[in-house]
Amino acid sequence: MSNHPASSSDESTPKSVPGTRIIPILPVRDTVLFPHAVLPLTVGRESSIQLIESLGEERAIVVAAQLDARLDSPKPSDLHIVGTLATVHKVVRMPNQSRFVFTEGVSRVRLVRFIQSEPFMVAEVETLEDVTPPTSAEFEALVRNVIGQFQQIVAESPTLSDELRTIAANIEEPSRLVDFVASSLPFLTTDDKQLLLEAPSVVDRLELLNKLLVKEIEVQQLRTKIQTEVQDQVQQSQRDYYLREQLKAIQKELGEQDDGQRDVEDLRQKIEAAGMPDEVKKEALKELARLQRMSPMAADYGLTRNYIEWLAVLPWNKSSGSKIDIVKAKEILDEDHYELKKVKDRVLDYLSVLELKPDMKGPILCFVGPPGVGKTSLGRSIARALGRKFQRVSLGGMHDEAEIRGHRRTYIGALPGQIIQSIRRAETNDPVIMLDEVDKLGRDFRGDPASALLETLDPEQNNTFRDNYLDVPFDLSKVLFICTANMLDTVPAPLIDRMEIIPLQGYSEEEKVHIANRYLIPRQIKENGITTEQIEFPEEAVRHIIRHYTREAGVRKLEQTIGTVCRKEARRVVEGHTEKLVVTREMLKEFLGGIQVRVETEVAERVKRPGVAVGLAWTPAGGDILFIEANKMKGKGGFTMTGQIGEVMQESMQAALTWVRSNATRLGLAEDFTKDLDIHIHVPAGAIPKDGPSAGVTMATVLVSLLTDTPVRPLTAMTGEITLSGNVLPVGGIKEKFLAARRAGVDTIILPAENRQSVEEDLVPEMMAGVDVHYASQIEDVLAVALPKLAMRPQLQPAATELPVGAAA
């Protein structure tokens, strides 16, 4: 663009330069008028209206575009210097006093000099002639390109008339063609049009217009592509909808249903047949109605369907319904397990009450005992005796409360808890559910499963058990829950309070022999692919295995050892040995190696010297013997206790030493015997933690034996808590401790007098055969049996004892 034209200082005497004309100027906003184009203009400015009204016969004006369309009163410097000379054909007066003017462009003009600016602008203009190059192939190609692109744009544009294509094809003059195309395209900006108007050369105009047309074609193609994709998507969804509706109509006519409707109807029938309580049924039908309104493609469709299925398949009112037969139940219990009289009586009592009162709530039993005594298998046997389904839930290592109660439905992959899952697998609402290893539950930031069990194992609450996933109450009161544990120390007190504790003590040697012959040997022979004609276990061999290859309360290790012998025989059979194998001690040494447990010889050898005694201890794996050793050396009255012992056990040692010191004269010791001595008590094995007060009498006996240089009676073991005054208090785990002593070859056992009742209840005469049991209420009673060679002064003997020492068979 060239500089703006200068304004004349003497506007009263306008003079025209040769080749120029003085014509009024009509400024317009965002509009460019091209030569030979007709353009309707709305004139609203007061100065512009005066200009239109002042036109005479010639009716010629120059239309010039404003540089800034926002100016309401443009000055000469605010206009482009190239405009279009136009003829006004018609003026229409509008109701709002504005004018509607039809103009036709004549030629390009340059504003040379402004003659006046008020009341409207008048300027001297000169006509710009087109610079047309000579005809050439390149120029012709450029013209055809413009025509072709313009026709393509018109063809693809819904707003442009198809007649424009014909008109453009019939224009022979390149200059007029450019002006026609530029004036016909609404997408060209005012700046683009002004550049086309100002370009003096026709070739420049054609090249500029060609670029603008190419750009528009790209935009138009992209717009068409986007529109086509959107339209295809809309059409596809509409097509799917119409097809589905038609399919529904066809299926309705044929009496058929689609998969979604069939699912809904199947679920509705299941809900009706499930026998749900009214509250649960209402919730299920509500979810079903929600499912019916969903599209099968919806994200929640599968979740809702799974939830309704869970509600529909649970056995809300389906019981096992088997008739109770007490005699048959007793036969089944006796067939599966040897002894365990207390447990069997409790189950038969429950069956008896259930027959009299069918709607009774199920008890919560808890079997507590060492490993291998048959707690888990007993639960399966009880279910068989009751004629009910059996489900086992292992709680060992469980540390997420949701494993019991289930997850909320909002979580991905949510499921009900193990209790509801067990009910579904059992397909009845009164199965036997065994909660195995309840003492090994964990707890962390995810919750405390033991606390979640409180509701499950409470007969007063579990009739409305609410799983997090189902969120509707389910009646667990008919379920017989059986828990198992090795020890109760780690079980929370409120949970213990809800359970009926049934202790399962270890087995005696006689019981193990019976169990091995009736259950373990036949099972291992069958599992290892051999027959009873190929191997025989005499009773002597079984007892040898029990005594010298196992030291346990249960029979798990015993069964493993028998299985090892059976595998050795299976190998012999495969190698071609057909003769029957009768198991002997020599064969056991060959198959199992040397003796792994020393019994009588170990106890006899270790207590030969003074200061060593055998105590009895209870462990989660059953009972065990405990050697306690003491030694003395020159010193200054020091007292050392070792063997990884707990605080309670250390206090028992202190109490035992205090009693010995306070009764030194009666024991024939100097009153200040500790002045020049250091005493050391050790409880092997040093790597095993030990605690508890039940070794108090053993420690007192060890100290007296050491200080009086009197060996303890051979093959003697003892247990009991000691007080400072010398009283012997009762302890627990009597049966386990007694059996541990029997396994170790002990023939004399000293127990607290107050434990006599436990012995009479828990131990049968067969177990006690060959063992002398002595009861003691004072430590003097213990010393009289354990240290028979102890020379005690007559005056030191107590005047009377609470219970004289006696032997029980």
mmCIF file of C-alpha atoms in Angstrom, residues 545-789:
data_model
loop_
_atom_site.group_PDB
_atom_site.id
_atom_site.type_symbol
_atom_site.label_atom_id
_atom_site.label_comp_id
_atom_site.label_asym_id
_atom_site.label_seq_id
_atom_site.Cartn_x
_atom_site.Cartn_y
_atom_site.Cartn_z
ATOM 1 C CA ILE A 545 8.239 -95.969 66.144
ATOM 2 C CA ILE A 546 6.136 -94.086 68.714
ATOM 3 C CA ARG A 547 8.813 -94.168 71.408
ATOM 4 C CA HIS A 548 11.999 -93.636 69.427
ATOM 5 C CA TYR A 549 11.066 -91.824 66.210
ATOM 6 C CA THR A 550 8.357 -89.386 67.342
ATOM 7 C CA ARG A 551 7.907 -87.098 70.306
ATOM 8 C CA GLU A 552 4.568 -85.400 69.790
ATOM 9 C CA ALA A 553 1.130 -85.036 71.315
ATOM 10 C CA GLY A 554 -0.692 -85.897 68.097
ATOM 11 C CA VAL A 555 -0.122 -88.522 65.431
ATOM 12 C CA ARG A 556 0.902 -86.503 62.366
ATOM 13 C CA LYS A 557 4.610 -87.314 62.616
ATOM 14 C CA LEU A 558 3.693 -90.930 63.371
ATOM 15 C CA GLU A 559 1.678 -91.143 60.145
ATOM 16 C CA GLN A 560 4.538 -89.585 58.161
ATOM 17 C CA THR A 561 6.966 -92.150 59.571
ATOM 18 C CA ILE A 562 4.608 -95.035 58.774
ATOM 19 C CA GLY A 563 4.253 -93.580 55.264
ATOM 20 C CA THR A 564 8.060 -93.612 54.898
ATOM 21 C CA VAL A 565 8.165 -97.330 55.772
ATOM 22 C CA CYS A 566 5.343 -98.034 53.280
ATOM 23 C CA ARG A 567 7.229 -96.224 50.529
ATOM 24 C CA LYS A 568 10.300 -98.342 51.210
ATOM 25 C CA GLU A 569 8.133 -101.467 50.774
ATOM 26 C CA ALA A 570 6.624 -100.030 47.557
ATOM 27 C CA ARG A 571 10.149 -99.659 46.183
ATOM 28 C CA ARG A 572 10.959 -103.262 47.151
ATOM 29 C CA VAL A 573 7.842 -104.467 45.316
ATOM 30 C CA VAL A 574 8.795 -102.550 42.184
ATOM 31 C CA GLU A 575 12.335 -103.987 42.365
ATOM 32 C CA GLY A 576 10.865 -107.517 42.277
ATOM 33 C CA HIS A 577 10.747 -108.582 45.949
ATOM 34 C CA THR A 578 7.433 -110.405 46.364
ATOM 35 C CA GLU A 579 7.752 -111.822 49.893
ATOM 36 C CA LYS A 580 5.683 -110.171 52.657
ATOM 37 C CA LEU A 581 7.555 -107.569 54.716
ATOM 38 C CA VAL A 582 7.140 -107.878 58.491
ATOM 39 C CA VAL A 583 8.478 -104.678 60.034
ATOM 40 C CA THR A 584 11.070 -105.212 62.809
ATOM 41 C CA ARG A 585 13.334 -102.936 64.832
ATOM 42 C CA GLU A 586 16.268 -103.767 62.581
ATOM 43 C CA MET A 587 14.282 -102.800 59.483
ATOM 44 C CA LEU A 588 13.181 -99.548 61.111
ATOM 45 C CA LYS A 589 16.830 -98.695 61.755
ATOM 46 C CA GLU A 590 17.586 -99.460 58.095
ATOM 47 C CA PHE A 591 14.592 -97.490 56.746
ATOM 48 C CA LEU A 592 14.512 -94.552 59.208
ATOM 49 C CA GLY A 593 18.059 -94.331 60.504
ATOM 50 C CA GLY A 594 19.160 -94.488 64.105
ATOM 51 C CA ILE A 595 16.950 -93.752 67.105
ATOM 52 C CA GLN A 596 15.958 -90.077 67.071
ATOM 53 C CA VAL A 597 14.416 -89.844 70.555
ATOM 54 C CA ARG A 598 16.151 -91.193 73.643
ATOM 55 C CA VAL A 599 13.737 -91.753 76.483
ATOM 56 C CA GLU A 600 14.519 -93.770 79.629
ATOM 57 C CA THR A 601 18.287 -93.652 79.179
ATOM 58 C CA GLU A 602 18.299 -89.875 78.635
ATOM 59 C CA VAL A 603 16.394 -89.136 81.838
ATOM 60 C CA ALA A 604 18.302 -91.720 83.873
ATOM 61 C CA GLU A 605 21.714 -90.529 82.725
ATOM 62 C CA ARG A 606 21.125 -86.799 83.186
ATOM 63 C CA VAL A 607 19.771 -87.005 86.741
ATOM 64 C CA LYS A 608 22.546 -89.198 88.141
ATOM 65 C CA ARG A 609 24.390 -86.291 89.697
ATOM 66 C CA PRO A 610 22.957 -83.902 92.301
ATOM 67 C CA GLY A 611 21.491 -80.622 91.091
ATOM 68 C CA VAL A 612 19.503 -81.986 88.109
ATOM 69 C CA ALA A 613 15.746 -82.653 88.075
ATOM 70 C CA VAL A 614 13.028 -83.194 85.470
ATOM 71 C CA GLY A 615 10.153 -80.746 85.232
ATOM 72 C CA LEU A 616 7.039 -80.904 83.049
ATOM 73 C CA ALA A 617 6.011 -78.163 80.651
ATOM 74 C CA TRP A 618 3.010 -77.397 78.438
ATOM 75 C CA THR A 619 3.566 -76.193 74.855
ATOM 76 C CA PRO A 620 1.191 -75.497 71.934
ATOM 77 C CA ALA A 621 2.481 -78.769 70.436
ATOM 78 C CA GLY A 622 1.517 -80.694 73.592
ATOM 79 C CA GLY A 623 3.497 -81.476 76.724
ATOM 80 C CA ASP A 624 7.245 -81.893 77.119
ATOM 81 C CA ILE A 625 9.819 -82.664 79.787
ATOM 82 C CA LEU A 626 12.121 -79.926 80.998
ATOM 83 C CA PHE A 627 15.559 -80.559 82.494
ATOM 84 C CA ILE A 628 16.611 -78.037 85.141
ATOM 85 C CA GLU A 629 20.255 -77.985 86.176
ATOM 86 C CA ALA A 630 21.981 -76.116 88.977
ATOM 87 C CA ASN A 631 25.626 -75.718 89.932
ATOM 88 C CA LYS A 632 27.575 -73.953 92.666
ATOM 89 C CA MET A 633 30.983 -72.395 92.911
ATOM 90 C CA LYS A 634 32.937 -70.186 95.262
ATOM 91 C CA GLY A 635 31.732 -66.631 95.189
ATOM 92 C CA LYS A 636 29.964 -63.916 97.099
ATOM 93 C CA GLY A 637 26.309 -64.952 97.082
ATOM 94 C CA GLY A 638 25.542 -64.379 93.391
ATOM 95 C CA PHE A 639 22.525 -66.034 91.742
ATOM 96 C CA THR A 640 22.566 -66.502 87.941
ATOM 97 C CA MET A 641 19.618 -67.697 85.843
ATOM 98 C CA THR A 642 20.034 -68.655 82.142
ATOM 99 C CA GLY A 643 18.224 -70.556 79.377
ATOM 100 C CA GLN A 644 16.141 -67.808 77.708
ATOM 101 C CA ILE A 645 13.615 -67.829 80.532
ATOM 102 C CA GLY A 646 10.812 -65.329 81.051
ATOM 103 C CA GLU A 647 10.151 -63.051 84.010
ATOM 104 C CA VAL A 648 7.616 -65.389 85.658
ATOM 105 C CA MET A 649 10.071 -68.277 85.559
ATOM 106 C CA GLN A 650 12.848 -66.095 87.003
ATOM 107 C CA GLU A 651 10.547 -65.091 89.844
ATOM 108 C CA SER A 652 9.838 -68.780 90.506
ATOM 109 C CA MET A 653 13.594 -69.391 90.804
ATOM 110 C CA GLN A 654 13.925 -66.487 93.255
ATOM 111 C CA ALA A 655 10.985 -67.842 95.295
ATOM 112 C CA ALA A 656 12.544 -71.331 95.380
ATOM 113 C CA LEU A 657 15.913 -69.942 96.548
ATOM 114 C CA THR A 658 14.195 -67.827 99.210
ATOM 115 C CA TRP A 659 12.372 -70.901 100.572
ATOM 116 C CA VAL A 660 15.600 -72.900 100.672
ATOM 117 C CA ARG A 661 17.446 -70.095 102.484
ATOM 118 C CA SER A 662 14.627 -69.625 104.985
ATOM 119 C CA ASN A 663 14.593 -73.394 105.708
ATOM 120 C CA ALA A 664 18.376 -73.920 105.612
ATOM 121 C CA THR A 665 18.539 -75.237 109.194
ATOM 122 C CA ARG A 666 15.782 -77.774 108.570
ATOM 123 C CA LEU A 667 17.664 -79.009 105.515
ATOM 124 C CA GLY A 668 20.919 -79.369 107.423
ATOM 125 C CA LEU A 669 22.547 -76.300 105.816
ATOM 126 C CA ALA A 670 24.271 -73.349 107.415
ATOM 127 C CA GLU A 671 22.013 -70.305 107.646
ATOM 128 C CA ASP A 672 24.519 -68.190 105.723
ATOM 129 C CA PHE A 673 25.420 -70.874 103.193
ATOM 130 C CA THR A 674 25.104 -68.408 100.314
ATOM 131 C CA LYS A 675 27.804 -66.114 101.748
ATOM 132 C CA ASP A 676 30.702 -67.876 100.040
ATOM 133 C CA LEU A 677 28.798 -69.428 97.118
ATOM 134 C CA ASP A 678 27.593 -68.392 93.692
ATOM 135 C CA ILE A 679 24.655 -70.438 92.373
ATOM 136 C CA HIS A 680 23.812 -70.846 88.672
ATOM 137 C CA ILE A 681 20.522 -72.353 87.412
ATOM 138 C CA HIS A 682 20.236 -73.231 83.734
ATOM 139 C CA VAL A 683 17.234 -74.535 81.756
ATOM 140 C CA PRO A 684 18.295 -76.187 78.492
ATOM 141 C CA ALA A 685 17.772 -75.923 75.579
ATOM 142 C CA GLY A 686 19.005 -72.352 75.656
ATOM 143 C CA ALA A 687 17.598 -71.384 72.250
ATOM 144 C CA ILE A 688 13.951 -72.110 73.177
ATOM 145 C CA PRO A 689 12.028 -69.392 75.070
ATOM 146 C CA LYS A 690 10.468 -70.647 78.310
ATOM 147 C CA ASP A 691 8.163 -69.053 80.857
ATOM 148 C CA GLY A 692 5.537 -69.858 83.469
ATOM 149 C CA PRO A 693 5.402 -70.741 87.203
ATOM 150 C CA SER A 694 4.800 -74.499 86.937
ATOM 151 C CA ALA A 695 8.474 -75.436 87.376
ATOM 152 C CA GLY A 696 8.668 -73.876 90.878
ATOM 153 C CA VAL A 697 8.792 -77.167 92.788
ATOM 154 C CA THR A 698 11.374 -78.545 90.334
ATOM 155 C CA MET A 699 13.667 -75.567 90.987
ATOM 156 C CA ALA A 700 13.350 -75.949 94.749
ATOM 157 C CA THR A 701 14.143 -79.662 94.420
ATOM 158 C CA VAL A 702 17.165 -78.895 92.221
ATOM 159 C CA LEU A 703 18.529 -76.371 94.745
ATOM 160 C CA VAL A 704 18.052 -78.734 97.708
ATOM 161 C CA SER A 705 19.621 -81.613 95.720
ATOM 162 C CA LEU A 706 22.608 -79.438 94.800
ATOM 163 C CA LEU A 707 23.203 -77.954 98.235
ATOM 164 C CA THR A 708 22.724 -81.237 100.136
ATOM 165 C CA ASP A 709 24.625 -83.229 97.490
ATOM 166 C CA THR A 710 21.697 -85.645 97.160
ATOM 167 C CA PRO A 711 20.775 -87.027 93.676
ATOM 168 C CA VAL A 712 17.119 -86.884 92.648
ATOM 169 C CA ARG A 713 15.232 -90.156 92.504
ATOM 170 C CA PRO A 714 15.726 -91.722 89.008
ATOM 171 C CA LEU A 715 12.921 -91.467 86.409
ATOM 172 C CA THR A 716 11.027 -88.924 88.476
ATOM 173 C CA ALA A 717 9.310 -85.805 87.080
ATOM 174 C CA MET A 718 7.329 -83.095 88.820
ATOM 175 C CA THR A 719 5.272 -79.946 88.250
ATOM 176 C CA GLY A 720 3.691 -77.317 90.489
ATOM 177 C CA GLU A 721 3.968 -73.694 91.500
ATOM 178 C CA ILE A 722 5.748 -72.853 94.753
ATOM 179 C CA THR A 723 5.036 -70.058 97.230
ATOM 180 C CA LEU A 724 7.436 -68.453 99.710
ATOM 181 C CA SER A 725 5.781 -70.360 102.521
ATOM 182 C CA GLY A 726 6.351 -73.674 100.742
ATOM 183 C CA ASN A 727 2.824 -74.326 99.485
ATOM 184 C CA VAL A 728 2.401 -76.168 96.167
ATOM 185 C CA LEU A 729 -0.250 -74.552 93.939
ATOM 186 C CA PRO A 730 -2.134 -76.236 91.047
ATOM 187 C CA VAL A 731 -1.120 -75.824 87.389
ATOM 188 C CA GLY A 732 -2.761 -76.512 84.011
ATOM 189 C CA GLY A 733 -2.176 -78.942 81.163
ATOM 190 C CA ILE A 734 -2.002 -81.958 83.424
ATOM 191 C CA LYS A 735 -2.861 -84.544 80.746
ATOM 192 C CA GLU A 736 -0.329 -83.170 78.257
ATOM 193 C CA LYS A 737 2.376 -83.095 80.918
ATOM 194 C CA PHE A 738 1.519 -86.615 82.105
ATOM 195 C CA LEU A 739 1.703 -87.999 78.571
ATOM 196 C CA ALA A 740 5.022 -86.204 77.975
ATOM 197 C CA ALA A 741 6.394 -87.884 81.095
ATOM 198 C CA ARG A 742 5.132 -91.279 79.895
ATOM 199 C CA ARG A 743 6.767 -90.747 76.499
ATOM 200 C CA ALA A 744 10.079 -89.927 78.240
ATOM 201 C CA GLY A 745 9.970 -93.156 80.296
ATOM 202 C CA VAL A 746 9.219 -91.510 83.657
ATOM 203 C CA ASP A 747 7.720 -93.893 86.244
ATOM 204 C CA THR A 748 7.164 -91.469 89.136
ATOM 205 C CA ILE A 749 5.260 -88.173 88.800
ATOM 206 C CA ILE A 750 4.676 -85.566 91.513
ATOM 207 C CA LEU A 751 1.633 -83.313 91.015
ATOM 208 C CA PRO A 752 -0.066 -80.599 93.123
ATOM 209 C CA ALA A 753 -2.730 -82.032 95.405
ATOM 210 C CA GLU A 754 -5.375 -79.736 93.948
ATOM 211 C CA ASN A 755 -4.869 -81.295 90.514
ATOM 212 C CA ARG A 756 -6.176 -84.686 91.678
ATOM 213 C CA GLN A 757 -9.571 -83.969 90.082
ATOM 214 C CA SER A 758 -7.971 -83.196 86.694
ATOM 215 C CA VAL A 759 -6.139 -86.522 86.819
ATOM 216 C CA GLU A 760 -9.331 -88.450 87.624
ATOM 217 C CA GLU A 761 -11.268 -86.725 84.818
ATOM 218 C CA ASP A 762 -8.678 -86.664 82.027
ATOM 219 C CA LEU A 763 -6.617 -89.804 82.599
ATOM 220 C CA VAL A 764 -7.998 -93.318 82.265
ATOM 221 C CA PRO A 765 -6.475 -96.213 84.248
ATOM 222 C CA GLU A 766 -4.816 -97.606 81.086
ATOM 223 C CA MET A 767 -2.802 -94.383 80.728
ATOM 224 C CA MET A 768 -1.691 -94.429 84.361
ATOM 225 C CA ALA A 769 -0.602 -98.038 84.354
ATOM 226 C CA GLY A 770 3.044 -98.391 85.381
ATOM 227 C CA VAL A 771 3.313 -94.812 86.705
ATOM 228 C CA ASP A 772 3.225 -93.823 90.388
ATOM 229 C CA VAL A 773 1.439 -90.514 90.918
ATOM 230 C CA HIS A 774 2.174 -88.614 94.145
ATOM 231 C CA TYR A 775 0.213 -85.538 95.258
ATOM 232 C CA ALA A 776 1.884 -82.768 97.248
ATOM 233 C CA SER A 777 0.449 -79.761 99.029
ATOM 234 C CA GLN A 778 3.776 -78.650 100.596
ATOM 235 C CA ILE A 779 7.298 -78.628 99.195
ATOM 236 C CA GLU A 780 8.280 -81.079 101.965
ATOM 237 C CA ASP A 781 5.950 -83.643 100.338
ATOM 238 C CA VAL A 782 7.808 -83.168 97.057
ATOM 239 C CA LEU A 783 11.251 -83.543 98.674
ATOM 240 C CA ALA A 784 10.158 -86.696 100.507
ATOM 241 C CA VAL A 785 9.435 -88.400 97.170
ATOM 242 C CA ALA A 786 12.093 -86.812 94.947
ATOM 243 C CA LEU A 787 14.984 -86.965 97.464
ATOM 244 C CA PRO A 788 14.353 -90.107 99.525
ATOM 245 C CA LYS A 789 18.022 -90.165 100.676
#
